[in-house]
Amino acid sequence: MCANAPILVVDDDPSLRALVASTLELEGHAVLTAPDGTVALSFFEEFQPMMILLDKAMPGMDGPGFARELRARGFATPIVVISGSEGGQRFAREINAEGYISKPFKLPQLISTVEDLMTKCRSRLTTDFGSAT
């Protein structure tokens, strides 16, 4: 699942979505993008992303609303909060996010955070598979 599932980028800034998506695609990842939580939820069940890069402040369904709804539906998908808004770090702690990236950020920081989570995902799969045998 770690290698093949897409990464979902949820942010209301179209230029940031495009930059993050193209950066991650160049690193070999499949990427889906959504401008808000409502669109992200509509993608979620069909594509089952392995990770979510989530902005806090968005029109419509914002980051906190999306995270609440996602958890209410029983999904434990890792979330990395990417936010420049006040309270972004607090929001990341409240939802037990796997990481936090403050806007503006440098692309190597984004890549490093994603790769660290990919490594953790692969490690969990190896551990889970090994314990089942």
Short mmCIF file of C-alpha atoms in Angstrom, two decimals:
data_model
loop_
_atom_site.label_atom_id
_atom_site.label_comp_id
_atom_site.label_asym_id
_atom_site.label_seq_id
_atom_site.Cartn_x
_atom_site.Cartn_y
_atom_site.Cartn_z
CA MET A 1 0.00 0.00 0.00
CA CYS A 2 2.80 2.45 0.82
CA ALA A 3 4.34 2.34 -2.62
CA ASN A 4 1.20 2.38 -4.78
CA ALA A 5 -1.39 4.46 -2.94
CA PRO A 6 -1.51 8.16 -3.78
CA ILE A 7 -0.69 11.07 -1.52
CA LEU A 8 -3.64 13.45 -1.09
CA VAL A 9 -2.78 17.17 -1.00
CA VAL A 10 -5.60 19.31 0.43
CA ASP A 11 -5.06 23.07 0.17
CA ASP A 12 -7.11 25.98 -1.16
CA ASP A 13 -4.11 27.59 -2.90
CA PRO A 14 -3.99 26.20 -6.46
CA SER A 15 -0.35 27.21 -7.02
CA LEU A 16 0.74 25.48 -3.81
CA ARG A 17 -1.23 22.33 -4.72
CA ALA A 18 0.44 22.29 -8.14
CA LEU A 19 3.92 22.85 -6.70
CA VAL A 20 3.55 20.12 -4.07
CA ALA A 21 2.01 17.70 -6.57
CA SER A 22 4.71 18.23 -9.21
CA THR A 23 7.48 17.96 -6.60
CA LEU A 24 6.14 14.69 -5.22
CA GLU A 25 5.47 13.30 -8.70
CA LEU A 26 9.11 13.98 -9.62
CA GLU A 27 10.02 11.92 -6.54
CA GLY A 28 7.96 9.04 -7.96
CA HIS A 29 4.73 9.42 -5.97
CA ALA A 30 1.17 9.37 -7.27
CA VAL A 31 -0.63 12.51 -6.09
CA LEU A 32 -4.26 13.62 -5.84
CA THR A 33 -5.17 17.22 -5.05
CA ALA A 34 -8.27 18.81 -3.54
CA PRO A 35 -9.11 22.47 -2.83
CA ASP A 36 -11.00 21.74 0.40
CA GLY A 37 -12.12 19.00 2.76
CA THR A 38 -15.38 18.29 0.96
CA VAL A 39 -13.65 17.43 -2.31
CA ALA A 40 -10.96 15.50 -0.42
CA LEU A 41 -13.58 13.31 1.27
CA SER A 42 -15.19 12.58 -2.09
CA PHE A 43 -11.82 11.24 -3.33
CA PHE A 44 -10.99 9.41 -0.17
CA GLU A 45 -13.01 6.20 -0.28
CA GLU A 46 -12.31 5.58 -3.96
CA PHE A 47 -8.56 6.19 -3.94
CA GLN A 48 -7.61 5.42 -0.30
CA PRO A 49 -4.51 7.61 -0.13
CA MET A 50 -1.62 6.47 2.03
CA MET A 51 -0.95 9.96 3.40
CA ILE A 52 -2.64 13.36 3.56
CA LEU A 53 -0.91 16.74 3.37
CA LEU A 54 -3.55 19.02 4.90
CA ASP A 55 -3.92 22.78 5.18
CA LYS A 56 -5.75 24.07 8.25
CA ALA A 57 -7.51 27.17 6.92
CA MET A 58 -9.64 26.65 3.81
CA PRO A 59 -13.08 27.85 2.71
CA GLY A 60 -15.84 25.27 2.85
CA MET A 61 -14.77 22.27 4.88
CA ASP A 62 -11.53 23.32 6.54
CA GLY A 63 -8.71 21.12 7.83
CA PRO A 64 -10.19 20.52 11.29
CA GLY A 65 -13.58 19.63 9.79
CA PHE A 66 -11.98 17.24 7.32
CA ALA A 67 -9.85 15.57 10.01
CA ARG A 68 -12.88 15.10 12.30
CA GLU A 69 -14.97 13.61 9.49
CA LEU A 70 -12.15 11.35 8.34
CA ARG A 71 -11.63 9.95 11.85
CA ALA A 72 -15.40 9.61 12.37
CA ARG A 73 -15.47 7.38 9.28
CA GLY A 74 -12.82 5.18 10.87
CA PHE A 75 -9.82 6.12 8.72
CA ALA A 76 -6.45 6.35 10.48
CA THR A 77 -4.53 7.63 7.46
CA PRO A 78 -1.43 9.62 8.48
CA ILE A 79 -1.85 13.39 8.20
CA VAL A 80 0.86 16.02 7.85
CA VAL A 81 -0.45 19.52 8.52
CA ILE A 82 0.94 22.17 6.16
CA SER A 83 -0.17 25.54 7.42
CA GLY A 84 0.84 29.15 7.71
CA SER A 85 -2.19 30.08 9.77
CA GLU A 86 -2.18 30.85 13.46
CA GLY A 87 -2.81 27.73 15.49
CA GLY A 88 -1.45 25.36 12.86
CA GLN A 89 0.88 23.55 15.26
CA ARG A 90 -1.86 23.28 17.89
CA PHE A 91 -4.20 21.85 15.26
CA ALA A 92 -1.54 19.29 14.29
CA ARG A 93 -1.22 18.19 17.93
CA GLU A 94 -5.00 18.03 18.41
CA ILE A 95 -5.45 15.61 15.53
CA ASN A 96 -2.31 13.62 16.36
CA ALA A 97 -0.80 14.51 13.00
CA GLU A 98 2.30 12.61 11.95
CA GLY A 99 4.00 15.89 11.14
CA TYR A 100 3.76 19.64 10.75
CA ILE A 101 5.27 21.85 8.06
CA SER A 102 5.03 25.62 8.45
CA LYS A 103 4.34 27.76 5.38
CA PRO A 104 6.39 29.00 3.69
CA PHE A 105 8.52 25.87 3.48
CA LYS A 106 11.45 24.62 1.45
CA LEU A 107 10.86 21.70 -0.93
CA PRO A 108 13.60 19.52 0.63
CA GLN A 109 11.69 19.73 3.94
CA LEU A 110 8.51 18.53 2.22
CA ILE A 111 10.31 15.67 0.48
CA SER A 112 12.07 14.63 3.69
CA THR A 113 8.81 14.59 5.66
CA VAL A 114 7.05 12.49 3.01
CA GLU A 115 9.96 10.07 2.70
CA ASP A 116 10.15 9.65 6.50
CA LEU A 117 6.46 8.72 6.58
CA MET A 118 6.93 6.33 3.66
CA THR A 119 9.73 4.62 5.59
CA LYS A 120 7.51 4.32 8.68
CA CYS A 121 4.70 2.89 6.55
CA ARG A 122 6.96 0.28 4.97
CA SER A 123 8.36 -0.61 8.40
CA ARG A 124 4.84 -1.12 9.81
CA LEU A 125 3.90 -3.33 6.87
CA THR A 126 7.05 -5.42 7.29
CA THR A 127 6.45 -5.76 11.03
CA ASP A 128 2.76 -6.60 10.58
CA PHE A 129 3.51 -9.13 7.85
CA GLY A 130 6.35 -10.71 9.82
CA SER A 131 4.21 -11.10 12.95
CA ALA A 132 1.43 -12.79 10.99
CA THR A 133 3.64 -15.69 9.93
#
